[in-house]
XYZ file of C-alpha atoms in Angstrom:
575
model
C 64.849 66.492 94.832
C 63.718 70.123 95.170
C 65.114 70.329 98.708
C 68.447 68.939 97.545
C 68.626 71.497 94.758
C 67.760 74.334 97.103
C 70.350 73.115 99.575
C 72.938 72.916 96.808
C 72.121 76.476 95.774
C 72.497 77.706 99.340
C 75.815 75.929 99.539
C 77.042 77.580 96.378
C 75.941 81.013 97.527
C 77.555 80.383 100.912
C 80.753 79.328 99.185
C 80.524 82.435 97.022
C 80.135 84.587 100.126
C 83.102 82.861 101.710
C 85.063 83.311 98.502
C 84.283 87.037 98.522
C 85.319 87.168 102.173
C 88.563 85.379 101.359
C 89.059 87.560 98.284
C 88.809 90.608 100.515
C 90.738 89.040 103.373
C 93.730 87.998 101.297
C 94.546 91.475 99.928
C 93.638 92.941 103.318
C 96.069 90.534 104.981
C 98.828 91.279 102.519
C 98.121 95.003 102.755
C 98.242 94.815 106.548
C 101.426 92.755 106.356
C 102.922 95.233 103.899
C 102.036 98.131 106.220
C 103.528 96.284 109.184
C 106.638 95.437 107.188
C 106.953 99.007 105.938
C 106.530 100.276 109.497
C 109.070 97.789 110.816
C 111.507 98.657 108.043
C 111.033 102.373 108.615
C 111.496 102.019 112.365
C 114.433 99.708 111.756
C 115.998 102.184 109.335
C 115.601 105.037 111.786
C 116.998 102.852 114.551
C 119.937 101.805 112.360
C 120.732 105.409 111.455
C 120.560 106.491 115.087
C 122.728 103.504 116.002
C 125.271 104.557 113.381
C 125.415 108.077 114.780
C 125.685 106.648 118.295
C 128.514 104.311 117.265
C 130.143 107.144 115.340
C 130.429 109.443 118.328
C 131.143 106.551 120.653
C 133.981 105.483 118.357
C 135.219 109.025 118.006
C 135.152 109.481 121.770
C 137.180 106.332 122.294
C 139.852 107.139 119.722
C 139.863 110.860 119.017
C 141.417 111.759 122.357
C 144.300 109.437 121.595
C 144.576 110.754 118.033
C 144.683 114.365 119.246
C 147.358 113.566 121.820
C 149.411 111.735 119.189
C 149.004 114.661 116.740
C 150.105 117.120 119.449
C 153.107 114.961 120.270
C 154.071 114.750 116.576
C 154.156 118.554 116.410
C 156.408 118.766 119.502
C 159.622 120.726 118.811
C 161.628 118.379 121.031
C 160.498 115.368 119.023
C 161.117 116.995 115.668
C 164.596 118.245 116.644
C 165.497 114.797 117.979
C 164.286 113.144 114.769
C 166.529 115.470 112.748
C 169.635 114.727 114.848
C 169.233 111.491 116.777
C 172.895 111.402 117.827
C 172.706 114.631 119.793
C 172.561 113.557 123.453
C 170.732 116.680 124.586
C 168.050 116.357 121.927
C 167.842 112.648 122.679
C 167.185 113.354 126.379
C 164.589 116.097 125.700
C 162.799 113.969 123.102
C 162.714 110.894 125.313
C 161.430 112.959 128.237
C 158.673 114.318 125.979
C 157.675 110.759 125.014
C 157.587 109.661 128.644
C 155.472 112.690 129.546
C 152.873 111.836 126.903
C 153.015 108.140 127.787
C 151.326 108.944 131.081
C 148.615 110.865 129.227
C 147.891 108.127 126.631
C 145.067 105.786 127.631
C 147.316 102.804 126.919
C 150.253 104.453 128.719
C 152.480 103.356 125.881
C 154.169 104.932 122.888
C 156.476 104.158 120.004
C 158.794 106.359 117.981
C 160.792 105.571 114.853
C 163.565 107.840 113.642
C 163.514 107.607 109.874
C 167.259 108.281 109.436
C 168.341 105.317 111.602
C 165.104 103.251 111.537
C 165.543 102.887 115.342
C 162.328 101.863 117.086
C 161.714 103.287 120.591
C 158.935 101.840 122.774
C 157.714 101.831 126.358
C 154.583 100.303 127.866
C 152.225 101.009 130.759
C 154.405 99.098 133.236
C 157.455 101.177 132.232
C 159.076 97.855 131.448
C 161.485 99.417 128.958
C 162.712 102.311 131.149
C 166.289 103.062 130.285
C 166.153 100.741 127.274
C 163.407 102.313 125.194
C 165.396 101.577 122.043
C 163.730 98.265 121.258
C 165.088 97.327 117.843
C 165.906 98.645 114.416
C 163.444 98.313 111.524
C 164.542 96.726 108.280
C 162.937 96.988 104.856
C 163.807 93.323 104.381
C 161.703 92.270 107.378
C 158.039 91.708 106.306
C 156.905 92.532 109.843
C 158.353 96.033 109.443
C 156.542 96.711 106.196
C 153.890 98.681 108.108
C 156.390 101.459 108.731
C 157.386 101.933 105.131
C 153.786 101.823 103.934
C 152.779 104.307 106.638
C 155.458 106.792 105.618
C 154.223 106.483 102.041
C 150.809 107.754 103.167
C 152.288 111.181 103.955
C 152.080 113.502 106.937
C 149.209 112.970 109.358
C 147.857 110.280 111.658
C 146.772 106.892 110.285
C 145.108 104.003 112.123
C 146.038 100.353 111.757
C 145.121 97.158 113.566
C 148.318 95.174 113.915
C 149.939 92.416 115.916
C 153.523 93.174 116.923
C 155.413 89.901 116.999
C 158.440 91.372 118.843
C 156.382 93.017 121.575
C 153.660 90.304 121.526
C 150.784 92.798 121.625
C 147.724 93.334 119.391
C 146.530 96.895 119.225
C 144.781 99.599 117.287
C 147.832 101.643 116.421
C 147.735 105.388 115.821
C 150.624 106.090 113.451
C 151.470 109.781 113.023
C 153.963 110.654 110.286
C 156.359 113.530 111.111
C 157.602 115.475 108.120
C 159.978 118.343 107.662
C 158.694 119.894 104.468
C 158.476 117.052 101.955
C 160.856 114.820 103.913
C 159.653 112.248 106.460
C 161.804 112.351 109.554
C 159.959 109.846 111.742
C 156.768 108.143 112.846
C 155.348 108.102 116.357
C 152.179 107.034 117.988
C 150.423 104.972 120.581
C 147.885 102.185 120.610
C 144.742 100.951 122.238
C 144.447 97.356 123.266
C 142.092 95.818 120.708
C 140.169 93.769 123.253
C 139.571 96.881 125.342
C 138.505 98.849 122.257
C 136.097 96.075 121.187
C 134.660 95.794 124.697
C 134.080 99.541 124.948
C 132.945 100.256 121.395
C 131.813 97.234 119.361
C 130.983 94.589 121.956
C 128.177 96.290 123.861
C 125.422 93.612 123.998
C 122.422 94.649 121.906
C 119.850 92.131 120.663
C 119.999 91.812 116.901
C 122.673 94.514 116.484
C 126.300 93.963 115.463
C 128.793 96.821 115.087
C 132.127 96.826 113.292
C 134.681 99.307 111.996
C 136.291 99.064 108.558
C 138.955 101.126 106.816
C 138.781 102.820 103.431
C 139.519 99.532 101.663
C 136.709 97.813 103.543
C 139.107 95.776 105.687
C 137.588 94.939 109.083
C 139.490 96.787 111.819
C 137.292 96.042 114.838
C 134.695 93.322 115.400
C 133.496 91.333 118.365
C 134.580 88.217 116.455
C 138.385 88.455 116.372
C 138.587 85.929 113.510
C 137.018 88.526 111.187
C 139.523 91.288 112.006
C 142.087 92.008 109.304
C 145.335 92.175 111.318
C 148.407 93.740 109.656
C 145.945 95.409 107.299
C 148.260 98.186 106.244
C 150.873 95.723 104.908
C 148.492 93.497 102.917
C 147.336 93.599 99.342
C 143.610 94.165 98.916
C 143.055 90.612 97.638
C 144.384 89.180 100.909
C 142.417 91.400 103.276
C 139.434 90.335 105.365
C 136.863 92.823 104.158
C 133.254 93.592 104.903
C 132.537 92.782 101.247
C 133.487 89.148 101.827
C 130.767 88.902 104.480
C 128.034 89.743 101.947
C 126.354 86.929 99.995
C 125.458 88.617 96.712
C 127.569 90.545 94.186
C 124.925 93.282 93.931
C 125.110 93.801 97.718
C 128.887 94.138 97.531
C 128.511 96.753 94.796
C 125.926 98.635 96.874
C 128.202 98.525 99.926
C 131.028 100.146 97.934
C 128.612 102.807 96.698
C 127.354 103.467 100.246
C 130.920 103.860 101.541
C 131.640 106.323 98.740
C 128.516 108.399 99.437
C 128.996 108.705 103.208
C 132.626 109.712 102.602
C 131.357 112.786 100.780
C 129.498 115.627 102.445
C 126.208 114.609 100.766
C 125.019 112.180 103.452
C 126.106 111.369 106.966
C 124.399 108.002 107.300
C 122.998 105.524 104.786
C 121.255 102.175 105.260
C 120.058 99.352 103.035
C 118.848 95.738 103.318
C 121.446 93.168 102.255
C 121.986 89.411 102.541
C 124.668 88.212 104.891
C 125.207 84.666 106.100
C 122.020 83.453 104.409
C 119.754 85.996 106.124
C 118.549 89.512 105.355
C 119.964 92.251 107.560
C 119.687 96.042 107.586
C 123.173 97.469 107.016
C 123.907 101.016 108.145
C 127.107 102.893 107.279
C 128.661 106.078 108.705
C 132.057 107.717 108.194
C 134.511 108.682 110.947
C 136.256 111.412 108.984
C 138.923 112.107 111.595
C 139.948 108.460 111.711
C 139.445 107.447 108.080
C 137.284 104.540 109.248
C 133.660 103.587 108.603
C 131.405 102.284 111.332
C 129.107 99.583 109.952
C 126.066 98.426 111.908
C 124.235 95.197 111.069
C 120.694 94.930 112.385
C 118.321 91.942 112.231
C 115.064 93.889 112.163
C 112.868 91.026 113.396
C 114.988 90.674 116.519
C 115.019 94.387 117.238
C 111.321 95.057 116.527
C 108.864 92.348 117.627
C 106.183 91.934 114.962
C 103.862 90.245 117.471
C 103.143 93.722 118.829
C 100.958 94.236 115.753
C 98.968 91.009 116.355
C 96.113 92.536 118.436
C 95.453 95.103 115.717
C 95.364 92.353 113.093
C 92.968 90.244 115.173
C 90.661 93.241 115.668
C 90.525 93.893 111.923
C 89.851 90.189 111.281
C 86.984 90.136 113.806
C 85.400 93.216 112.228
C 85.560 91.612 108.788
C 84.027 88.354 110.128
C 81.072 90.218 111.716
C 80.472 92.158 108.519
C 80.552 88.931 106.516
C 77.981 87.330 108.844
C 75.601 90.302 108.554
C 75.953 90.352 104.769
C 75.316 86.596 104.659
C 72.085 86.871 106.708
C 70.735 89.706 104.587
C 71.667 87.823 101.448
C 69.868 84.691 102.646
C 66.593 86.440 103.335
C 66.579 88.679 100.286
C 68.114 86.310 97.752
C 68.639 82.699 98.828
C 65.101 81.973 100.040
C 63.556 83.513 96.934
C 65.993 81.688 94.696
C 65.045 78.432 96.413
C 61.390 78.975 95.415
C 62.475 79.920 91.914
C 64.620 76.790 91.715
C 61.657 74.632 92.685
C 59.689 76.111 89.794
C 62.609 75.511 87.435
C 62.665 71.861 88.488
C 58.997 71.605 87.569
C 59.648 73.166 84.156
C 62.554 70.787 83.659
C 60.196 67.911 84.331
C 57.872 69.184 81.597
C 55.332 70.845 83.898
C 55.434 74.203 82.164
C 52.272 75.448 83.847
C 53.949 75.319 87.282
C 56.553 78.000 86.546
C 56.807 80.264 89.659
C 55.878 83.938 89.692
C 57.649 86.212 92.207
C 55.962 89.538 92.886
C 59.200 91.407 93.606
C 60.235 94.295 91.394
C 63.936 93.453 91.525
C 65.998 91.158 89.322
C 64.682 87.942 90.910
C 61.052 89.042 90.444
C 61.653 89.945 86.824
C 63.514 86.680 86.337
C 60.635 84.604 87.730
C 58.080 86.366 85.531
C 60.332 85.966 82.548
C 60.714 82.272 83.388
C 56.942 81.804 83.467
C 56.556 83.463 80.062
C 59.459 81.460 78.717
C 58.015 78.200 80.047
C 54.782 78.844 78.217
C 56.625 79.579 74.975
C 58.985 76.634 75.445
C 56.058 74.258 75.879
C 54.741 75.117 72.422
C 58.147 75.347 70.796
C 59.213 71.999 72.222
C 56.444 70.199 70.447
C 57.177 72.019 67.195
C 60.908 71.324 67.472
C 60.359 67.634 68.104
C 58.387 67.412 64.872
C 61.030 69.367 62.958
C 63.804 67.162 64.337
C 62.034 64.050 63.165
C 61.600 65.505 59.692
C 65.173 66.677 59.533
C 66.467 63.309 60.707
C 64.603 61.588 57.876
C 66.017 64.105 55.411
C 69.578 63.602 56.654
C 69.155 59.856 56.458
C 68.156 60.234 52.809
C 71.040 62.592 52.070
C 73.492 60.160 53.621
C 72.611 57.553 50.953
C 72.042 59.861 47.928
C 74.429 61.673 45.593
C 73.676 65.397 45.739
C 74.449 66.124 42.069
C 72.535 63.283 40.433
C 69.939 62.322 43.021
C 70.727 58.596 42.618
C 72.369 56.430 45.276
C 75.941 57.173 46.324
C 78.423 54.456 47.284
C 76.876 53.963 50.702
C 73.360 53.828 49.258
C 74.375 51.374 46.546
C 76.176 49.153 49.056
C 73.013 48.989 51.157
C 70.937 48.101 48.060
C 73.496 45.481 47.043
C 73.248 43.774 50.429
C 69.469 43.943 50.343
C 69.130 42.454 46.817
C 71.805 39.850 47.446
C 70.077 38.560 50.586
C 66.539 38.659 49.140
C 66.837 35.499 47.008
C 68.969 33.740 44.498
C 68.669 34.745 40.798
C 71.230 35.617 38.220
C 72.798 38.978 38.976
C 75.051 41.107 36.820
C 77.193 44.035 37.999
C 78.053 46.769 35.490
C 80.663 49.557 35.945
C 79.951 52.401 33.510
C 82.503 55.137 32.711
C 81.906 58.206 30.512
C 84.573 58.283 27.817
C 86.903 61.262 27.553
C 85.118 63.025 30.402
C 88.217 65.070 31.283
C 88.169 66.561 27.798
C 84.585 67.679 28.416
C 85.629 69.517 31.568
C 88.685 71.016 29.907
C 86.784 72.224 26.836
C 83.369 73.179 28.209
C 84.044 73.700 31.922
C 83.102 71.851 35.069
C 79.528 73.087 35.003
C 79.048 71.395 31.631
C 80.704 68.302 33.043
C 78.239 68.277 35.942
C 75.374 68.537 33.447
C 76.742 65.538 31.495
C 77.019 63.486 34.710
C 73.525 64.465 35.829
C 71.930 63.658 32.455
C 73.749 60.304 32.232
C 72.451 59.457 35.717
C 68.901 60.451 34.685
C 69.043 58.226 31.612
C 70.485 55.329 33.613
C 67.902 55.598 36.377
C 65.200 55.663 33.703
C 66.273 52.185 32.544
C 66.442 50.668 36.045
C 63.619 48.395 37.175
C 62.394 48.373 40.795
C 64.301 45.116 41.384
C 67.555 46.636 40.130
C 69.851 49.200 41.776
C 72.075 51.916 40.334
C 74.335 54.552 41.812
C 77.145 57.024 41.208
C 80.378 55.204 42.035
C 82.492 58.333 41.844
C 83.364 61.137 39.425
C 82.162 60.002 35.989
C 81.662 56.350 36.990
C 78.294 54.704 37.611
C 77.432 51.261 38.904
C 74.402 49.120 38.044
C 73.187 45.894 39.619
C 70.839 44.033 37.260
C 68.619 41.550 39.123
C 67.376 38.485 37.271
C 69.055 38.560 33.874
C 67.651 35.107 33.167
C 69.311 33.466 30.160
C 70.805 36.713 28.948
C 74.550 37.219 28.797
C 75.802 40.094 31.048
C 77.648 41.480 28.049
C 74.451 41.682 26.018
C 72.674 43.521 28.832
C 75.583 45.920 29.135
C 75.637 46.517 25.366
C 71.964 47.488 25.359
C 72.600 49.984 28.146
C 75.680 51.403 26.362
C 73.632 52.032 23.206
C 70.813 53.652 25.166
C 73.123 56.002 27.069
C 74.949 57.127 23.886
C 71.860 57.313 21.665
C 71.537 61.101 21.625
C 73.707 64.077 22.540
C 73.340 65.962 25.829
C 72.183 69.602 25.814
C 74.512 71.741 27.952
C 72.814 75.132 27.259
C 73.565 77.947 24.902
C 72.531 75.832 21.910
C 75.437 73.534 22.651
C 75.286 69.768 22.750
C 77.784 67.086 23.610
C 77.750 63.599 22.150
C 79.015 61.084 24.656
C 80.022 57.469 24.607
C 80.522 55.120 27.545
C 82.677 52.108 28.292
C 81.195 49.304 30.416
C 82.783 46.496 32.363
C 80.362 43.646 33.207
C 80.570 40.668 35.506
C 78.131 37.993 36.568
C 78.002 37.525 40.354
C 78.584 34.243 42.085
C 76.557 33.235 45.110
C 77.605 35.128 48.241
C 80.107 37.223 46.354
C 80.996 40.436 48.194
C 80.618 43.856 46.646
C 84.374 44.476 46.745
C 85.111 41.310 44.750
C 82.309 41.994 42.290
C 83.535 45.554 41.729
C 87.106 44.335 41.286
C 86.006 41.936 38.500
C 83.842 44.523 36.751
C 86.612 47.114 37.090
C 89.077 44.744 35.393
C 86.657 44.374 32.510
C 86.162 48.157 32.365
C 89.890 48.702 32.255
C 90.085 46.320 29.270
C 87.248 48.147 27.508
C 88.989 51.516 27.860
C 92.327 50.007 26.804
C 90.725 48.568 23.678
C 89.544 51.957 22.483
C 86.531 52.901 24.672
C 82.851 53.016 23.583
C 82.513 49.281 24.086
C 81.530 46.565 26.533
C 83.872 43.976 28.028
C 82.432 41.174 30.165
C 84.364 39.135 32.704
C 84.123 35.430 31.738
C 83.230 33.445 34.858
C 84.072 30.128 33.144
C 87.583 31.322 32.337
C 88.668 34.082 34.761
C 91.840 34.742 32.842
C 89.829 35.696 29.739
C 87.713 38.763 29.077
C 85.201 38.896 26.220
C 84.128 41.899 24.194
């Protein structure tokens, strides 16, 4: 038994040690994970910002040369003079020659020019397919496919970018639309384009693990993306509600709001690059945003941090920290066993002896630490407990007897309560057969006593009535307080006497003299009694019911009298 207890104690201490180890390991693990995550996020953020700057200058390099050429062409005197007077053959020839000259300089080797007065659209491509017939068609405000022109002119002088698919020419390009104005009047629009597939291949489709780049305009509409289905073609002619925007790619409303705020901040001079984690397509990505001020576009970079930065690189460091913690736990456990567990095992053996009642075998440890003091205290306590145990056992026996008596006695009067009377009733009824009479006694007008003299006086009346009643009871009889101001009396062996006569004698005795309630005050009392002779085997409940019926009749007839239940004629009560 002692070995089992010691083993159990060791197990608990071992479990406690393991629990402490786990308690330290769990926050250490989460702290390490948090540090790793913070490091990964920081590295990812720096990478995203550098990627944004890289994409920014890469995008600018791919488009700015074309934008500058288009801006230079729009300021050409030959072009402006031709736009003012398209019908002049000389101006027409000089302007067309100027366009053809710049066509060879454009990366796409193509151009377009619209004269605002006539809405004539001039175009030539890299293959010079339209030589001699550069006038392709005439724009119409009624043609939805020409809406780009009218919306571009509404933007005012300068160059504007648009991703569009020209149905007439069957080409999809990033168009650079430069508005030519003479004062406040628009005289034409010219520009060139870059093939979208070439632009995507050179700018947004460079393969990088976990990194996706895109370009969006001021409204958030996607202008360039490796996935062509996400590009918002004809963006300049669409209402915002119908555009394919970067906001639609985000899962949560709060992310969409943050994206708008980020676009607004990088547009200002406050920040050049901004990044934030957002949810897109059911996963968390790091979104970086930069602004291409010369183009009016934003370059947006999406980075899946876990794919860019491998967290397994931190595994060796984590394993090293875990091994160090395990070694420390083992050393602490060994020291704890020798200095605590073994001594506690001896102490536990002594406790088992004390538990078995062998108080003299309490162990004594000579150490000056807590365990030593505990063992010496246990020995002193065992000696004291041995003596106190014997004394307590005696006191418990005495108290148990006292409680047993209280359970069957009325505290105010000292006579039997209901439970005590019921026990006496069963005992007398089973002892032998003789004539028995049951009397229910009620103090008349007892409520008036309480109301006039107070409850303390009422208690004194009840107590004195009980004393007088118990003084008339023989050892073979039993009396008790039935409740409130009611008493019950079992008269054993009434012989030839009538129960009513016995009850009358008791009524006279109880009312014979007044009761002293202190302060030179006395109260004269009277009682009403209901009597009933018991039949063989009659239960207490039935006997009480019969006596109570008689008592009720006595009180109804004016109180201070006896009414006996007539056993020969149950329907009749006799006074």
